PDB file of C-alpha atoms and ligand atoms in Angstrom:
ATOM      1  CA  MET A   1       0.061  -0.070  -0.002  1.00 52.00           C
ATOM      2  CA  ALA A   2       1.321   3.400  -1.008  1.00 53.00           C
ATOM      3  CA  ASP A   3       2.158   6.140   1.368  1.00 50.00           C
ATOM      4  CA  LEU A   4      -0.213   5.574   4.289  1.00 50.00           C
ATOM      5  CA  LYS A   5       1.501   8.137   6.257  1.00 60.00           C
ATOM      6  CA  GLN A   6       0.502  11.159   4.165  1.00 71.00           C
ATOM      7  CA  LYS A   7      -0.413  13.931   6.480  1.00 81.00           C
ATOM      8  CA  LEU A   8      -3.710  15.424   5.614  1.00 87.00           C
ATOM      9  CA  LYS A   9      -4.316  19.044   6.472  1.00 87.00           C
ATOM     10  CA  TYR A  10      -8.142  18.682   5.920  1.00 88.00           C
ATOM     11  CA  THR A  11     -10.507  16.057   4.435  1.00 90.00           C
ATOM     12  CA  THR A  12     -14.132  15.710   3.370  1.00 90.00           C
ATOM     13  CA  PRO A  13     -16.850  16.435   5.983  1.00 93.00           C
ATOM     14  CA  GLY A  14     -17.891  13.446   8.160  1.00 90.00           C
ATOM     15  CA  MET A  15     -14.743  11.452   7.477  1.00 94.00           C
ATOM     16  CA  SER A  16     -12.221  10.786  10.179  1.00 94.00           C
ATOM     17  CA  ASP A  17      -8.526  11.791   9.313  1.00 93.00           C
ATOM     18  CA  ALA A  18      -7.580   8.154   9.912  1.00 94.00           C
ATOM     19  CA  ASP A  19     -10.103   6.868   7.501  1.00 96.00           C
ATOM     20  CA  ALA A  20      -9.245   9.557   4.912  1.00 96.00           C
ATOM     21  CA  THR A  21      -5.515   8.723   5.176  1.00 96.00           C
ATOM     22  CA  LYS A  22      -6.168   5.059   4.538  1.00 97.00           C
ATOM     23  CA  VAL A  23      -8.380   5.907   1.550  1.00 97.00           C
ATOM     24  CA  VAL A  24      -5.739   8.233   0.075  1.00 97.00           C
ATOM     25  CA  GLY A  25      -3.086   5.490   0.389  1.00 97.00           C
ATOM     26  CA  LEU A  26      -5.475   3.032  -1.237  1.00 97.00           C
ATOM     27  CA  LEU A  27      -6.320   5.459  -4.074  1.00 98.00           C
ATOM     28  CA  GLN A  28      -2.617   6.214  -4.719  1.00 98.00           C
ATOM     29  CA  ASP A  29      -2.116   2.451  -5.544  1.00 98.00           C
ATOM     30  CA  ARG A  30      -5.067   2.677  -7.863  1.00 98.00           C
ATOM     31  CA  LEU A  31      -3.557   5.722  -9.503  1.00 98.00           C
ATOM     32  CA  TYR A  32      -0.367   3.795 -10.166  1.00 98.00           C
ATOM     33  CA  ALA A  33      -2.430   1.018 -11.668  1.00 98.00           C
ATOM     34  CA  ALA A  34      -4.524   3.140 -13.818  1.00 98.00           C
ATOM     35  CA  ASN A  35      -1.561   5.224 -15.013  1.00 98.00           C
ATOM     36  CA  ASP A  36       0.441   2.116 -15.907  1.00 98.00           C
ATOM     37  CA  LEU A  37      -2.454   0.463 -17.586  1.00 98.00           C
ATOM     38  CA  HIS A  38      -3.196   3.315 -19.967  1.00 98.00           C
ATOM     39  CA  LEU A  39       0.455   3.463 -20.889  1.00 98.00           C
ATOM     40  CA  THR A  40       0.544  -0.232 -21.463  1.00 98.00           C
ATOM     41  CA  LEU A  41      -2.499  -0.053 -23.664  1.00 98.00           C
ATOM     42  CA  LYS A  42      -1.011   2.546 -25.814  1.00 98.00           C
ATOM     43  CA  HIS A  43       2.172   0.567 -26.075  1.00 98.00           C
ATOM     44  CA  VAL A  44       0.164  -2.386 -27.298  1.00 98.00           C
ATOM     45  CA  HIS A  45      -1.842  -0.154 -29.677  1.00 98.00           C
ATOM     46  CA  TRP A  46       1.504   0.761 -31.227  1.00 98.00           C
ATOM     47  CA  ASN A  47       3.197  -2.718 -31.317  1.00 98.00           C
ATOM     48  CA  VAL A  48       0.541  -5.059 -32.550  1.00 97.00           C
ATOM     49  CA  VAL A  49       1.131  -6.677 -36.000  1.00 97.00           C
ATOM     50  CA  GLY A  50      -0.543  -9.205 -38.169  1.00 96.00           C
ATOM     51  CA  PRO A  51      -3.738  -9.806 -40.183  1.00 95.00           C
ATOM     52  CA  HIS A  52      -5.974  -8.462 -37.419  1.00 95.00           C
ATOM     53  CA  PHE A  53      -3.945  -5.330 -36.930  1.00 97.00           C
ATOM     54  CA  ILE A  54      -6.466  -2.704 -37.564  1.00 97.00           C
ATOM     55  CA  SER A  55      -9.278  -4.183 -35.429  1.00 97.00           C
ATOM     56  CA  VAL A  56      -7.100  -4.722 -32.407  1.00 97.00           C
ATOM     57  CA  HIS A  57      -5.273  -1.407 -32.922  1.00 98.00           C
ATOM     58  CA  GLU A  58      -8.686   0.365 -32.916  1.00 98.00           C
ATOM     59  CA  MET A  59     -10.267  -1.699 -30.248  1.00 98.00           C
ATOM     60  CA  ILE A  60      -7.666  -0.523 -27.696  1.00 98.00           C
ATOM     61  CA  ASP A  61      -7.975   3.253 -28.059  1.00 97.00           C
ATOM     62  CA  PRO A  62     -11.428   3.864 -26.409  1.00 97.00           C
ATOM     63  CA  GLN A  63     -10.135   1.878 -23.414  1.00 97.00           C
ATOM     64  CA  VAL A  64      -7.037   3.911 -23.309  1.00 98.00           C
ATOM     65  CA  ASP A  65      -9.184   7.078 -22.976  1.00 98.00           C
ATOM     66  CA  GLU A  66     -11.524   5.502 -20.368  1.00 98.00           C
ATOM     67  CA  VAL A  67      -8.513   4.420 -18.237  1.00 98.00           C
ATOM     68  CA  ARG A  68      -6.861   7.842 -18.650  1.00 98.00           C
ATOM     69  CA  GLY A  69     -10.160   9.166 -17.264  1.00 98.00           C
ATOM     70  CA  PHE A  70      -9.972   6.790 -14.369  1.00 98.00           C
ATOM     71  CA  ALA A  71      -6.621   8.136 -13.490  1.00 98.00           C
ATOM     72  CA  ASP A  72      -7.945  11.642 -13.492  1.00 98.00           C
ATOM     73  CA  ASP A  73     -10.930  10.699 -11.169  1.00 98.00           C
ATOM     74  CA  ILE A  74      -8.634   8.944  -8.838  1.00 98.00           C
ATOM     75  CA  ALA A  75      -6.260  11.836  -8.573  1.00 98.00           C
ATOM     76  CA  GLU A  76      -8.898  14.325  -8.031  1.00 98.00           C
ATOM     77  CA  ARG A  77     -10.549  12.127  -5.374  1.00 98.00           C
ATOM     78  CA  ILE A  78      -7.193  12.001  -3.559  1.00 97.00           C
ATOM     79  CA  ALA A  79      -7.035  15.853  -3.660  1.00 97.00           C
ATOM     80  CA  THR A  80     -10.643  16.040  -2.595  1.00 96.00           C
ATOM     81  CA  LEU A  81      -9.756  14.059   0.454  1.00 96.00           C
ATOM     82  CA  GLY A  82      -6.900  16.457   1.309  1.00 95.00           C
ATOM     83  CA  GLY A  83      -4.139  14.271  -0.108  1.00 96.00           C
ATOM     84  CA  SER A  84      -1.584  15.007  -2.826  1.00 96.00           C
ATOM     85  CA  PRO A  85      -1.676  12.661  -5.758  1.00 98.00           C
ATOM     86  CA  LYS A  86       1.627  11.322  -7.114  1.00 98.00           C
ATOM     87  CA  GLY A  87       1.282  11.320 -10.954  1.00 97.00           C
ATOM     88  CA  THR A  88       4.927  11.455 -12.253  1.00 98.00           C
ATOM     89  CA  ALA A  89       6.571   8.435 -14.103  1.00 97.00           C
ATOM     90  CA  GLY A  90       9.264   8.184 -11.431  1.00 97.00           C
ATOM     91  CA  ALA A  91       6.754   7.832  -8.588  1.00 97.00           C
ATOM     92  CA  LEU A  92       4.878   5.241 -10.512  1.00 97.00           C
ATOM     93  CA  VAL A  93       7.967   3.161 -11.229  1.00 97.00           C
ATOM     94  CA  GLU A  94       9.012   3.452  -7.506  1.00 96.00           C
ATOM     95  CA  GLY A  95       5.511   2.813  -6.036  1.00 96.00           C
ATOM     96  CA  ARG A  96       4.145   0.020  -8.172  1.00 96.00           C
ATOM     97  CA  ASN A  97       4.699  -3.635  -6.927  1.00 92.00           C
ATOM     98  CA  TRP A  98       4.471  -5.371 -10.336  1.00 93.00           C
ATOM     99  CA  ASP A  99       6.842  -5.562 -13.314  1.00 93.00           C
ATOM    100  CA  GLU A 100       6.648  -3.410 -16.586  1.00 95.00           C
ATOM    101  CA  TYR A 101       4.675  -4.938 -19.487  1.00 97.00           C
ATOM    102  CA  SER A 102       7.141  -7.274 -21.153  1.00 95.00           C
ATOM    103  CA  ILE A 103       6.109  -7.731 -24.818  1.00 97.00           C
ATOM    104  CA  GLY A 104       7.442  -5.582 -27.611  1.00 97.00           C
ATOM    105  CA  ARG A 105       6.423  -6.011 -31.246  1.00 97.00           C
ATOM    106  CA  ALA A 106       4.147  -9.095 -31.509  1.00 97.00           C
ATOM    107  CA  THR A 107       1.005 -10.303 -33.057  1.00 97.00           C
ATOM    108  CA  THR A 108      -2.463  -9.336 -32.066  1.00 97.00           C
ATOM    109  CA  GLN A 109      -3.099 -12.804 -30.526  1.00 97.00           C
ATOM    110  CA  GLU A 110       0.187 -12.591 -28.458  1.00 97.00           C
ATOM    111  CA  HIS A 111      -0.577  -9.125 -27.050  1.00 98.00           C
ATOM    112  CA  LEU A 112      -4.095 -10.116 -26.350  1.00 98.00           C
ATOM    113  CA  GLY A 113      -2.915 -13.168 -24.435  1.00 98.00           C
ATOM    114  CA  ALA A 114      -0.494 -10.965 -22.390  1.00 98.00           C
ATOM    115  CA  LEU A 115      -3.203  -8.430 -21.799  1.00 98.00           C
ATOM    116  CA  ASP A 116      -5.404 -11.231 -20.483  1.00 98.00           C
ATOM    117  CA  VAL A 117      -2.832 -11.605 -17.669  1.00 98.00           C
ATOM    118  CA  VAL A 118      -2.493  -7.835 -17.237  1.00 98.00           C
ATOM    119  CA  TYR A 119      -6.315  -7.497 -16.711  1.00 98.00           C
ATOM    120  CA  GLN A 120      -6.401 -10.417 -14.378  1.00 97.00           C
ATOM    121  CA  GLY A 121      -3.868  -8.631 -12.113  1.00 97.00           C
ATOM    122  CA  VAL A 122      -5.449  -5.213 -12.370  1.00 98.00           C
ATOM    123  CA  ILE A 123      -9.051  -6.305 -11.833  1.00 98.00           C
ATOM    124  CA  SER A 124      -8.142  -8.527  -8.873  1.00 98.00           C
ATOM    125  CA  SER A 125      -6.257  -5.647  -7.135  1.00 98.00           C
ATOM    126  CA  TYR A 126      -9.182  -3.223  -7.856  1.00 98.00           C
ATOM    127  CA  ARG A 127     -11.624  -5.785  -6.347  1.00 98.00           C
ATOM    128  CA  ASP A 128      -9.356  -5.992  -3.275  1.00 98.00           C
ATOM    129  CA  ALA A 129      -9.542  -2.170  -2.986  1.00 98.00           C
ATOM    130  CA  MET A 130     -13.255  -2.247  -3.545  1.00 98.00           C
ATOM    131  CA  ASN A 131     -13.763  -4.705  -0.796  1.00 98.00           C
ATOM    132  CA  GLU A 132     -11.439  -2.672   1.654  1.00 98.00           C
ATOM    133  CA  LEU A 133     -13.638   0.310   1.090  1.00 98.00           C
ATOM    134  CA  ASP A 134     -16.748  -1.316   2.482  1.00 97.00           C
ATOM    135  CA  ASP A 135     -15.938   0.075   5.957  1.00 94.00           C
ATOM    136  CA  LEU A 136     -13.996   3.154   4.915  1.00 97.00           C
ATOM    137  CA  ASP A 137     -15.712   5.214   2.212  1.00 97.00           C
ATOM    138  CA  LEU A 138     -18.652   4.081   0.003  1.00 97.00           C
ATOM    139  CA  VAL A 139     -18.339   7.324  -2.248  1.00 98.00           C
ATOM    140  CA  THR A 140     -14.791   6.191  -3.319  1.00 98.00           C
ATOM    141  CA  GLN A 141     -16.007   2.621  -3.578  1.00 98.00           C
ATOM    142  CA  ASP A 142     -18.730   3.713  -5.934  1.00 98.00           C
ATOM    143  CA  MET A 143     -16.137   5.305  -8.163  1.00 98.00           C
ATOM    144  CA  LEU A 144     -14.009   2.142  -8.164  1.00 98.00           C
ATOM    145  CA  ILE A 145     -17.094   0.004  -8.935  1.00 98.00           C
ATOM    146  CA  ALA A 146     -17.711   1.906 -12.136  1.00 98.00           C
ATOM    147  CA  GLN A 147     -14.103   1.635 -13.172  1.00 98.00           C
ATOM    148  CA  ILE A 148     -14.088  -2.123 -12.618  1.00 98.00           C
ATOM    149  CA  ASN A 149     -17.275  -2.442 -14.666  1.00 98.00           C
ATOM    150  CA  SER A 150     -15.564  -0.866 -17.599  1.00 97.00           C
ATOM    151  CA  MET A 151     -12.310  -2.886 -17.211  1.00 98.00           C
ATOM    152  CA  GLU A 152     -14.171  -6.080 -16.856  1.00 98.00           C
ATOM    153  CA  LEU A 153     -16.113  -5.414 -20.068  1.00 98.00           C
ATOM    154  CA  PHE A 154     -12.871  -4.761 -21.867  1.00 98.00           C
ATOM    155  CA  HIS A 155     -11.362  -7.877 -20.398  1.00 98.00           C
ATOM    156  CA  TRP A 156     -14.191  -9.826 -22.024  1.00 98.00           C
ATOM    157  CA  PHE A 157     -13.355  -8.134 -25.445  1.00 97.00           C
ATOM    158  CA  VAL A 158      -9.745  -9.466 -24.976  1.00 98.00           C
ATOM    159  CA  ARG A 159     -10.851 -12.990 -23.897  1.00 97.00           C
ATOM    160  CA  ALA A 160     -13.348 -13.289 -26.800  1.00 97.00           C
ATOM    161  CA  HIS A 161     -10.290 -13.307 -29.029  1.00 96.00           C
ATOM    162  CA  LEU A 162      -8.672 -16.109 -26.989  1.00 97.00           C
ATOM    163  CA  GLU A 163     -11.750 -18.307 -26.672  1.00 96.00           C
ATOM    164  CA  ASP A 164     -12.771 -21.321 -28.784  1.00 94.00           C
ATOM    165  CA  LYS A 165     -16.311 -22.323 -29.586  1.00 95.00           C
ATOM    166  CA  GLY A 166     -16.430 -24.485 -26.469  1.00 95.00           C
ATOM    167  CA  GLY A 167     -15.571 -21.461 -24.223  1.00 94.00           C
ATOM    168  CA  ASN A 168     -11.983 -22.485 -23.556  1.00 96.00           C
ATOM    169  CA  LEU A 169      -9.346 -19.858 -23.235  1.00 96.00           C
ATOM    170  CA  SER A 170      -6.043 -20.404 -24.959  1.00 95.00           C
ATOM    171  CA  THR A 171      -4.331 -18.708 -22.092  1.00 95.00           C
ATOM    172  CA  SER A 172      -5.878 -20.863 -19.373  1.00 95.00           C
ATOM    173  CA  GLY A 173      -3.309 -21.650 -16.597  1.00 94.00           C
ATOM    174  CA  ALA A 174      -0.781 -19.132 -17.903  1.00 95.00           C
ATOM    175  CA  THR A 175       0.415 -16.814 -15.079  1.00 94.00           C
ATOM    176  CA  THR A 176       3.040 -14.669 -16.886  1.00 95.00           C
ATOM    177  CA  GLU A 177       2.658 -12.403 -19.934  1.00 96.00           C
ATOM    178  CA  GLU A 178       5.251 -14.353 -21.884  1.00 95.00           C
ATOM    179  CA  ASP A 179       3.533 -17.647 -21.237  1.00 96.00           C
ATOM    180  CA  ALA A 180       0.114 -16.310 -22.162  1.00 96.00           C
ATOM    181  CA  ALA A 181       1.546 -14.718 -25.331  1.00 96.00           C
ATOM    182  CA  LEU A 182       3.119 -18.091 -26.266  1.00 96.00           C
ATOM    183  CA  ALA A 183      -0.209 -19.914 -25.485  1.00 95.00           C
ATOM    184  CA  ALA A 184      -2.323 -17.449 -27.391  1.00 96.00           C
ATOM    185  CA  GLY A 185       0.054 -16.911 -30.407  1.00 92.00           C
ATOM    186  CA  GLY A 186       0.749 -20.587 -31.189  1.00 72.00           C
ATOM    187  CA  ALA A 187       4.114 -22.191 -31.883  1.00 47.00           C
ATOM    188  CA  THR A 188       4.801 -20.408 -35.035  1.00 45.00           C
ATOM    189  CA  ASP A 189       4.735 -17.007 -33.339  1.00 44.00           C
ATOM    190  CA  ALA A 190       6.310 -18.041 -30.199  1.00 43.00           C
ATOM    191  CA  ASP A 191       9.783 -16.780 -30.828  1.00 47.00           C
ATOM    192  CA  ALA A 192       8.466 -13.258 -31.767  1.00 47.00           C
ATOM    193  CA  ALA A 193       6.795 -12.995 -28.407  1.00 48.00           C
ATOM    194  CA  VAL A 194       9.697 -13.829 -26.250  1.00 50.00           C
ATOM    195  CA  ALA A 195      12.443 -12.160 -28.457  1.00 45.00           C
ATOM    196  CA  HIS A 196      11.162  -8.711 -28.031  1.00 45.00           C
TER     197      HIS A 196
HETATM  198 FE1  FE2 B 201      -3.056   5.823 -32.449  1.00 89.62          FE
END
């Protein structure tokens, strides 16, 4: 959890300083997640190749815009609660507890396979934050619920590309972006995914 000790000079009426401090720390972690995600999505938008390039390239941009908006809403909620959002690239790299997206130029299927793993991580951590907010701040929780809804919808768009007619995901069981890219891309594209 990021920066739980940020000293607040004021907060929103009716909330204790202790609760507001916890919510600000929790939101700072979400700000890192949203900022990292919209950068990752643009990176994928620029690096996908292959026969389905244009559909995947164009599918990603509306989600970039939405996630960028999430970051703005999170940062402004931090400020509303009396905190100071950290929005710089250096703070993100220092504050995040996950590795940078690992795939460079690769096929649409490989990137979508890797994005399946990315979304599993981001959505799980968002749901943890949502549950923690049950006893802290329902207004902030409401904001995160709407963001989760949008991300879960996009995750389905991603997974629909990885699914067969029986509903089986090609990435099932993969826990790393590289393994998921390999599983989604097939053997012929395997080297491209790992040799970025
Ligand atoms: Fe573009």
